[in-house]
Short mmCIF file of C-alpha atoms and ligand atoms in Angstrom, two decimals:
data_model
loop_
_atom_site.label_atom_id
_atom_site.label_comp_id
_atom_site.label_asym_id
_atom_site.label_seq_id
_atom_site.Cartn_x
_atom_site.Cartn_y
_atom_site.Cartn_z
CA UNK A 42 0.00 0.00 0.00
CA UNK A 43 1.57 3.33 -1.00
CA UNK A 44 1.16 5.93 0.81
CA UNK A 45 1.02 10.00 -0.73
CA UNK A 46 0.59 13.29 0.35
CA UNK A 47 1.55 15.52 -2.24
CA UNK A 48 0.01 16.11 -5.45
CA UNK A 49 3.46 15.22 -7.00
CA UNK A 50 4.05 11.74 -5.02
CA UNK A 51 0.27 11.00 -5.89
CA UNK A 52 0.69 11.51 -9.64
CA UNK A 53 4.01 9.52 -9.77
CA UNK A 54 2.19 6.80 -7.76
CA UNK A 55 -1.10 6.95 -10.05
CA UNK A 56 1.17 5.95 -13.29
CA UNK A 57 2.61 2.99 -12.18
CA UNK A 58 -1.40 1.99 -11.67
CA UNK A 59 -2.50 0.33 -15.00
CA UNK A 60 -6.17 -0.73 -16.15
CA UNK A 61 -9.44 0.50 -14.45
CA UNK A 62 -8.45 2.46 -11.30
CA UNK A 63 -11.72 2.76 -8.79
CA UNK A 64 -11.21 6.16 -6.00
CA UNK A 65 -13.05 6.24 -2.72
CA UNK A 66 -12.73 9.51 -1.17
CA UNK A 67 -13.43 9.87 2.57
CA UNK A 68 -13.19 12.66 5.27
CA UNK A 69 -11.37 9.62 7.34
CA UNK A 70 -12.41 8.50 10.90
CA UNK A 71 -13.25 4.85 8.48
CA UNK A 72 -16.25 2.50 9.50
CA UNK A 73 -17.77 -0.40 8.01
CA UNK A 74 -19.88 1.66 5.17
CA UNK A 75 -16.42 3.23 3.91
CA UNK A 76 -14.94 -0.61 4.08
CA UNK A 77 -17.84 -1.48 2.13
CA UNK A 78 -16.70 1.18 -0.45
CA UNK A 79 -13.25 -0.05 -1.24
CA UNK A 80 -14.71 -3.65 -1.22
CA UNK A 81 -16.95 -2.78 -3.76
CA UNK A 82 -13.98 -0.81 -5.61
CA UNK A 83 -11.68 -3.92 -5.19
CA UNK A 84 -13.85 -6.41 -6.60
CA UNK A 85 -15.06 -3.88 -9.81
CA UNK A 86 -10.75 -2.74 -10.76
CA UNK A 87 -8.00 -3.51 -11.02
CA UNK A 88 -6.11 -0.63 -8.54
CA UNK A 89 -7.88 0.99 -5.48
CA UNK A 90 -7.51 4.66 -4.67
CA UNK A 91 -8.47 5.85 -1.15
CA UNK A 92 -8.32 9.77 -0.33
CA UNK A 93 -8.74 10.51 3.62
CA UNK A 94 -8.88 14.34 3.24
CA UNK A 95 -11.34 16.21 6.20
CA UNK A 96 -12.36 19.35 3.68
CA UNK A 97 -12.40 22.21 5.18
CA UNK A 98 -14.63 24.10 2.77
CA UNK A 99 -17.71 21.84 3.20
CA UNK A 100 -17.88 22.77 6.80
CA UNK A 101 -19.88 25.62 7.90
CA UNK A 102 -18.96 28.50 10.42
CA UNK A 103 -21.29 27.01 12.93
CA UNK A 104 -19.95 23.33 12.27
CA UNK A 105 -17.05 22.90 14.27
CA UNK A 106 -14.21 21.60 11.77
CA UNK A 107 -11.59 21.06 14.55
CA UNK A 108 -13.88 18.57 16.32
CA UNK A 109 -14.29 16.34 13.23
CA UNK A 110 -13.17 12.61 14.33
CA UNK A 111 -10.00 12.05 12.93
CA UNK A 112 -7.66 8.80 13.63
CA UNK A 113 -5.04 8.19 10.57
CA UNK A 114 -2.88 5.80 12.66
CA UNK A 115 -6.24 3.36 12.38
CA UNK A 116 -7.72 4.35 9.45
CA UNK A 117 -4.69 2.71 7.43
CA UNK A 118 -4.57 -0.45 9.59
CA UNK A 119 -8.18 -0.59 8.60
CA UNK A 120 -7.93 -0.78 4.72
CA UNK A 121 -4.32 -2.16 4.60
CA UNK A 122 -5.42 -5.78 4.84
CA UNK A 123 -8.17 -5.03 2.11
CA UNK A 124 -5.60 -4.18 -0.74
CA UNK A 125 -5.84 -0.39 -1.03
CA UNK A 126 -2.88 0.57 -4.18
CA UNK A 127 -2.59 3.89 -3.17
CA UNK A 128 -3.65 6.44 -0.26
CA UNK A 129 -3.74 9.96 -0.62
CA UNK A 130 -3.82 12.54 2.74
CA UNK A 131 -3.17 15.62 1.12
CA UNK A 132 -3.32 18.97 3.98
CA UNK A 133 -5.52 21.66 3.88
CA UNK A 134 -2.30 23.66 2.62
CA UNK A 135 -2.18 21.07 -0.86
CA UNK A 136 -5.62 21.19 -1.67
CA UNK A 137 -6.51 24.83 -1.33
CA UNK A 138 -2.93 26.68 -1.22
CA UNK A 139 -2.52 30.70 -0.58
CA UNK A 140 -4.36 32.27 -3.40
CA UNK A 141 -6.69 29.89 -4.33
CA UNK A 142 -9.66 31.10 -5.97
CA UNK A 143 -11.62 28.35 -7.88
CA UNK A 144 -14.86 26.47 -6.76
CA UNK A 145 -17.77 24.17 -8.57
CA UNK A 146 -21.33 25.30 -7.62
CA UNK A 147 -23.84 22.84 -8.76
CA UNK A 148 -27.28 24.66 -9.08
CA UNK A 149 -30.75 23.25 -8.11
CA UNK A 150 -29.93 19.72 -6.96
CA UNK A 151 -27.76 21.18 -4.05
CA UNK A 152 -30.23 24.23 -2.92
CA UNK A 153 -33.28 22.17 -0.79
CA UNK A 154 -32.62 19.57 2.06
CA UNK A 155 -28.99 19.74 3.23
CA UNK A 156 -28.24 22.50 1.06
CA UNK A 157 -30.84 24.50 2.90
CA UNK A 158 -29.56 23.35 5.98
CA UNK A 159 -26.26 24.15 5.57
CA UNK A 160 -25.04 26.91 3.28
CA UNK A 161 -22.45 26.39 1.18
CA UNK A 162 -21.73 22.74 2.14
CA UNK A 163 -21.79 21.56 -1.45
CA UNK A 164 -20.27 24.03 -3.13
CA UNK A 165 -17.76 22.34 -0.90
CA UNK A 166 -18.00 19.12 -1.42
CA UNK A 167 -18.36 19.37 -5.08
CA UNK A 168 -14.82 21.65 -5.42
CA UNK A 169 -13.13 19.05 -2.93
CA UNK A 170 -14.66 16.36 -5.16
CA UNK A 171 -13.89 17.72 -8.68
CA UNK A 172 -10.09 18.52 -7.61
CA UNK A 173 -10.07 15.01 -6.17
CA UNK A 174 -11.19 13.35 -9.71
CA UNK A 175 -8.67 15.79 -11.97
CA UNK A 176 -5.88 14.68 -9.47
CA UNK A 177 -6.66 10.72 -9.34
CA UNK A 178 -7.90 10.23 -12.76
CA UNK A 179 -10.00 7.41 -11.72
CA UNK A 180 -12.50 5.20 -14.26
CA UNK A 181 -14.98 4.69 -11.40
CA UNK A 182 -15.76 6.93 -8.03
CA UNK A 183 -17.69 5.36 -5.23
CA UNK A 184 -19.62 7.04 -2.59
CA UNK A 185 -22.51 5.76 -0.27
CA UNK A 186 -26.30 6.38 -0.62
CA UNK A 187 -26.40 7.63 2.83
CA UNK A 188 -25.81 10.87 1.28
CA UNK A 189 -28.03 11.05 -1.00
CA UNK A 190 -28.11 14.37 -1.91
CA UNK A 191 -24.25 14.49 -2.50
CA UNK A 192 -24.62 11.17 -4.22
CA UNK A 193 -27.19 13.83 -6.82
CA UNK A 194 -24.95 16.72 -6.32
CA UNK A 195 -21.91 14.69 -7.87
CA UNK A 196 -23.80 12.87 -10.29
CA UNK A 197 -24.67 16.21 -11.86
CA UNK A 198 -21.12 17.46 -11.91
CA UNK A 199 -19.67 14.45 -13.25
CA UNK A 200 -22.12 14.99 -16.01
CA UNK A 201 -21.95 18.40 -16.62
CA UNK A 202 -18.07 18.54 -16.07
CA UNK A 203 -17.74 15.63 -18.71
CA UNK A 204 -15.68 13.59 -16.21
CA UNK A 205 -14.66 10.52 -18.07
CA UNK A 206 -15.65 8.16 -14.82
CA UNK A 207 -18.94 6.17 -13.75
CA UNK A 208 -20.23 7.07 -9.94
CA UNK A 209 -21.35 4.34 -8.38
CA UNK A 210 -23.60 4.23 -5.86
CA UNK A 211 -23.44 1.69 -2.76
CA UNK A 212 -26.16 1.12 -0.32
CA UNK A 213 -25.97 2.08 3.13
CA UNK A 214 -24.66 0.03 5.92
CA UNK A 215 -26.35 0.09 9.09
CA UNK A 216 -26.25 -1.56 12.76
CA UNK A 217 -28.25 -4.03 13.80
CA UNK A 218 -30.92 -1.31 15.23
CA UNK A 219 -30.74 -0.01 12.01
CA UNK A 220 -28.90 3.61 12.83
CA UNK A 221 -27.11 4.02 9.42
CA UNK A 222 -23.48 4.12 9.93
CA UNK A 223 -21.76 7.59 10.20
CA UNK A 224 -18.06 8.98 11.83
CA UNK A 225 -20.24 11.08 13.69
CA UNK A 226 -22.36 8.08 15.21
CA UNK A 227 -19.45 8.39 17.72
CA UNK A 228 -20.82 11.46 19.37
CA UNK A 229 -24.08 9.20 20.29
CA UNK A 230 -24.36 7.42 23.76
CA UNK A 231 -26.52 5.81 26.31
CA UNK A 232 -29.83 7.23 25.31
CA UNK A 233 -28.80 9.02 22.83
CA UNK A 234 -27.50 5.98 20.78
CA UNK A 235 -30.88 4.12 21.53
CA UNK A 236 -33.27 6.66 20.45
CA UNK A 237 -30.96 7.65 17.25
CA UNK A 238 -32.74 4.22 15.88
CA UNK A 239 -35.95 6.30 15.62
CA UNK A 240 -34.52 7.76 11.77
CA UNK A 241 -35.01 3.75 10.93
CA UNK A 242 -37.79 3.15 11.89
CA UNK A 243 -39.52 6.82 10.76
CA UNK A 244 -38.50 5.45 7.55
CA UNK A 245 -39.34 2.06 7.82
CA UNK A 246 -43.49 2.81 8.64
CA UNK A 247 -43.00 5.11 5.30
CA UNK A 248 -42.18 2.31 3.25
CA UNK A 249 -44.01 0.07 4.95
CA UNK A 250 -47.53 2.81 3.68
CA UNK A 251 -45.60 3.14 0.26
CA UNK A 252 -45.30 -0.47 -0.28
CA UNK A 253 -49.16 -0.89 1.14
CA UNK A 254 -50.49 1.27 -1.92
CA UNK A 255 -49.99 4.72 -0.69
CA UNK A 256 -48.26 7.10 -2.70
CA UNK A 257 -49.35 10.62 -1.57
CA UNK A 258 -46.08 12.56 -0.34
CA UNK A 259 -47.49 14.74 2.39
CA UNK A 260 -48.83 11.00 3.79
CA UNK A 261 -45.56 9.76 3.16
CA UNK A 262 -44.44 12.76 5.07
CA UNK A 263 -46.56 12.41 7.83
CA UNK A 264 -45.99 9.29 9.36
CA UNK A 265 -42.30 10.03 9.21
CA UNK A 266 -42.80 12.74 11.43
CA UNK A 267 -45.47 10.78 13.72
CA UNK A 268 -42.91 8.44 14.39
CA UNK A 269 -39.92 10.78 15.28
CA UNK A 270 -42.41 13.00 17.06
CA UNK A 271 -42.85 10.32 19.64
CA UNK A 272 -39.12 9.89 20.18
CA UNK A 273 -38.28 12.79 23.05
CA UNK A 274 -34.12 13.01 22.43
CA UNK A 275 -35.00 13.31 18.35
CA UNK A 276 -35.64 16.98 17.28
CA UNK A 277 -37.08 16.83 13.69
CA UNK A 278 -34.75 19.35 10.96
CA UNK A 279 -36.64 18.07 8.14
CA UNK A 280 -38.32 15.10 6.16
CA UNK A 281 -38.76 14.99 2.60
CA UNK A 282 -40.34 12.73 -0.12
CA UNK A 283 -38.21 13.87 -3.15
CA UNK A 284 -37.56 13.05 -6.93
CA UNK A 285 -34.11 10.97 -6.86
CA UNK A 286 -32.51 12.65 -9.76
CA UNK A 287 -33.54 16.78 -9.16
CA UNK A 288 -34.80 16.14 -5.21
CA UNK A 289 -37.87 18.29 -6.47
CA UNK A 290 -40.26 17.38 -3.51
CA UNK A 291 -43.56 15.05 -4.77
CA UNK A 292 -47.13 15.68 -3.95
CA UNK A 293 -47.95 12.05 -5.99
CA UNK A 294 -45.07 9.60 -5.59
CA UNK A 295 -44.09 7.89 -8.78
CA UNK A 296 -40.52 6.91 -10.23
CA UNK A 297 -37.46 6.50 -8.30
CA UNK A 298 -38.47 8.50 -5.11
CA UNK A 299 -36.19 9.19 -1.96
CA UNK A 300 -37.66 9.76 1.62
CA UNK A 301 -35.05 11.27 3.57
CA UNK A 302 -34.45 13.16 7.03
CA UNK A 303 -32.01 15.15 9.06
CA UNK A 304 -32.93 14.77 12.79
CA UNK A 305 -30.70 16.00 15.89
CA UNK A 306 -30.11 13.41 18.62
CA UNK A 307 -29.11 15.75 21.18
CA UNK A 308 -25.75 18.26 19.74
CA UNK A 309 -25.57 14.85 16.90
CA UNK A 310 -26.96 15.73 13.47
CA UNK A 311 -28.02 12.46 11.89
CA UNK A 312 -29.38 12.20 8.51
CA UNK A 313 -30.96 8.75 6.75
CA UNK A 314 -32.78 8.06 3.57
CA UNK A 315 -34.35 5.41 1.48
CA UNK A 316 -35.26 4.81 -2.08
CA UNK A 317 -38.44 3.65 -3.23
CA UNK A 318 -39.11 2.56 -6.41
O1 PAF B 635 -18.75 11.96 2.07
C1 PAF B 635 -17.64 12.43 2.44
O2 PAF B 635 -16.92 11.84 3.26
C2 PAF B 635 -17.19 13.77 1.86
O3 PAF B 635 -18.25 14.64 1.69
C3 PAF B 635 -16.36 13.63 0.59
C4 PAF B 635 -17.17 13.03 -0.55
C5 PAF B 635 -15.13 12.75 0.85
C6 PAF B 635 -15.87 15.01 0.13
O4 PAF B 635 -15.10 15.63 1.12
#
C-alpha cells in the first residue's frame, strides 16, 4: 500500500497503476460503510484509490471543523489488509494553497434539504470532489447512498463537467438497530444511541404505507414525522419525499423517489434516507 501526500508523489504513484483504477474519497475517521466502499472498488478494478482528506470548505462556520473525528494511525490499519494501491492525505495547505480562488457550484440539486440546511456545504464538497477526480484520474468513483443528496450533487457534476468516470452508488450500511453508519455516530451514547434508531424506523413505517399502496407525499411525510415526534431526544430538521434525480419534492409519488431526514439526537446531526421505487 503506497502511501502519498503531495500532489506530485500522488501523480508519480497513479502511473505505475494500470487498467481501471476505482477512488473512494473519505473525510477519514473509516467504518464499516467506507470498508464497504473499497470492497466494492476492489472487486469492480484492477487498482484501489483511497483519499482521507477532512475538507475544510464543506464545513460551515457554525460546524465545528476542529472537532471532526479524525484517527489516521487506524484508518490505514483498517484498509491495509483489504488491498488499497494507493492512499492519498493531502493537507488543507495542498488542496486549497494561498491564493486559491476556484470552486464548482452545482445549481438546483444542491439548494433544498442539506443545502438549505447548511449553506455552502456543497459548493464544498463538489470543489473538494472535482479537484479530487482531476488529481486521481480514476474510471470509477464510489460514494454511499447515505448521502443522497451528495450522491445527486456529484452525479450532476460528473455529467456536466464531462468527467470521463462512472459514480457508483453503494447502499448504506447500518447496525443491527438499524442507525445508518456515520463517523459522527461516535458522538451518540446511552440514550442518545438508543433513540438515534428512531430515523429507521420513521423510515421504515414510510415504506411500509408506500409499499401498502400509498403514494401521496405529504402522507408519506406524515408518518415520518409521527414516528420521530414520539421519540423525546429526536428533534425533527426536516423530512422529505423527493424526486431521486432533481430532489424536487412530490405531492404524488411515482418513479425513483427518496424519503429522507435530518434529525438532531441531542448536539448529533443524523441524517438517513431510502429509495423507493
Ligand atoms: O462523504 C464524504 O466523506 C465527503 O463529503 C467527501 C465526498 C469525501 C468530500 O469531502
Amino acid at each position: 500500500m503506497n502511501l502519498a501526500i503531495n500532489i506530485d508523489e500522488l501523480r508519480e504513484a497513479r502511473i505505475s497503476l494500470t487498467g481501471k483504477v476505482g477512488l473512494v474519497p473519505t473525510m477519514g475517521y473509516l467504518h464499516e460503510g467506507h470498508l464497504s466502499l473499497i470492497r466494492q472498488a476492489k472487486a469492480e478494478c484492477e487498482h484501489v484509490i483511497l483519499t482521507i482528506f477532512v475538507n475544510p470548505t464543506q464545513f460551515g462556520a457554525n460546524e465545528d471543523l476542529s472537532k471532526y473525528p479524525r484517527d489516521m494511525e487506524r484508518d490505514l490499519a483498517l484498509v491495509k489488509p483489504l488491498g488499497v494501491d494507493l492512499v492519498w492525505t493531502p493537507s488543507a495547505e495542498i488542496m486549497y494553497p494561498t491564493g486559491y480562488q476556484t470552486w464548482v457550484e452545482v445549481e438546483a440539486v444542491s439548494y433544498p434539504l442539506e443545502g438549505a440546511n447548511r449553506p455552502g456545504h456543497f459548493k464544498g464538497v463538489a470543489t473538494v470532489v472535482a479537484k479530487l477526480f482531476n488529481v486521481t484520474q480514476p474510471d470509477k468513483a464510489y460514494f454511499g447512498q447515505k448521502d443522497a443528496q451528495q450522491v445527486a450533487v456529484i452525479r450532476r457534476m460528473a455529467v456536466d463537467l464531462n468527467f470521463p468516470l462512472d459514480v457508483v452508488v453503494c447502499p448504506t450500511v447500518r447496525e443491527a438497530d438499524g442507525l445508518a453508519m456515520s463517523s459522527r455516530n461516535k458522538y451518540l451514547e446511552g440514550e442518545y444511541r438508543k433513540a438515534a434508531g428512531v430515523l429507521f424506523k420513521a423510515l421504515s413505517a414510510a415504506k411500509l404505507l408506500y409499499e401498502g399502496g400509498e403514494r401521496s407525499g405529504e402522507v408519506l411525510k406524515g408518518k415520518m414525522k409521527e414516528v420521530l415526534a414520539n421519540e423525546p431526544l429526536a428533534e425533527l430538521q426536516y423530512v422529505s419525499c423527493a424526486d431521486y434525480d432533481t430532489l424536487k419534492e412530490l405531492a404524488i409519488v411515482k418513479g425513483k423517489t427518496l424519503l429522507s431526514m435530518a434529525v438532531l439526537i441531542g448536539k448529533t446531526r443524523l441524517i438517513d434516507n431510502f429509495v423507493l421505487g
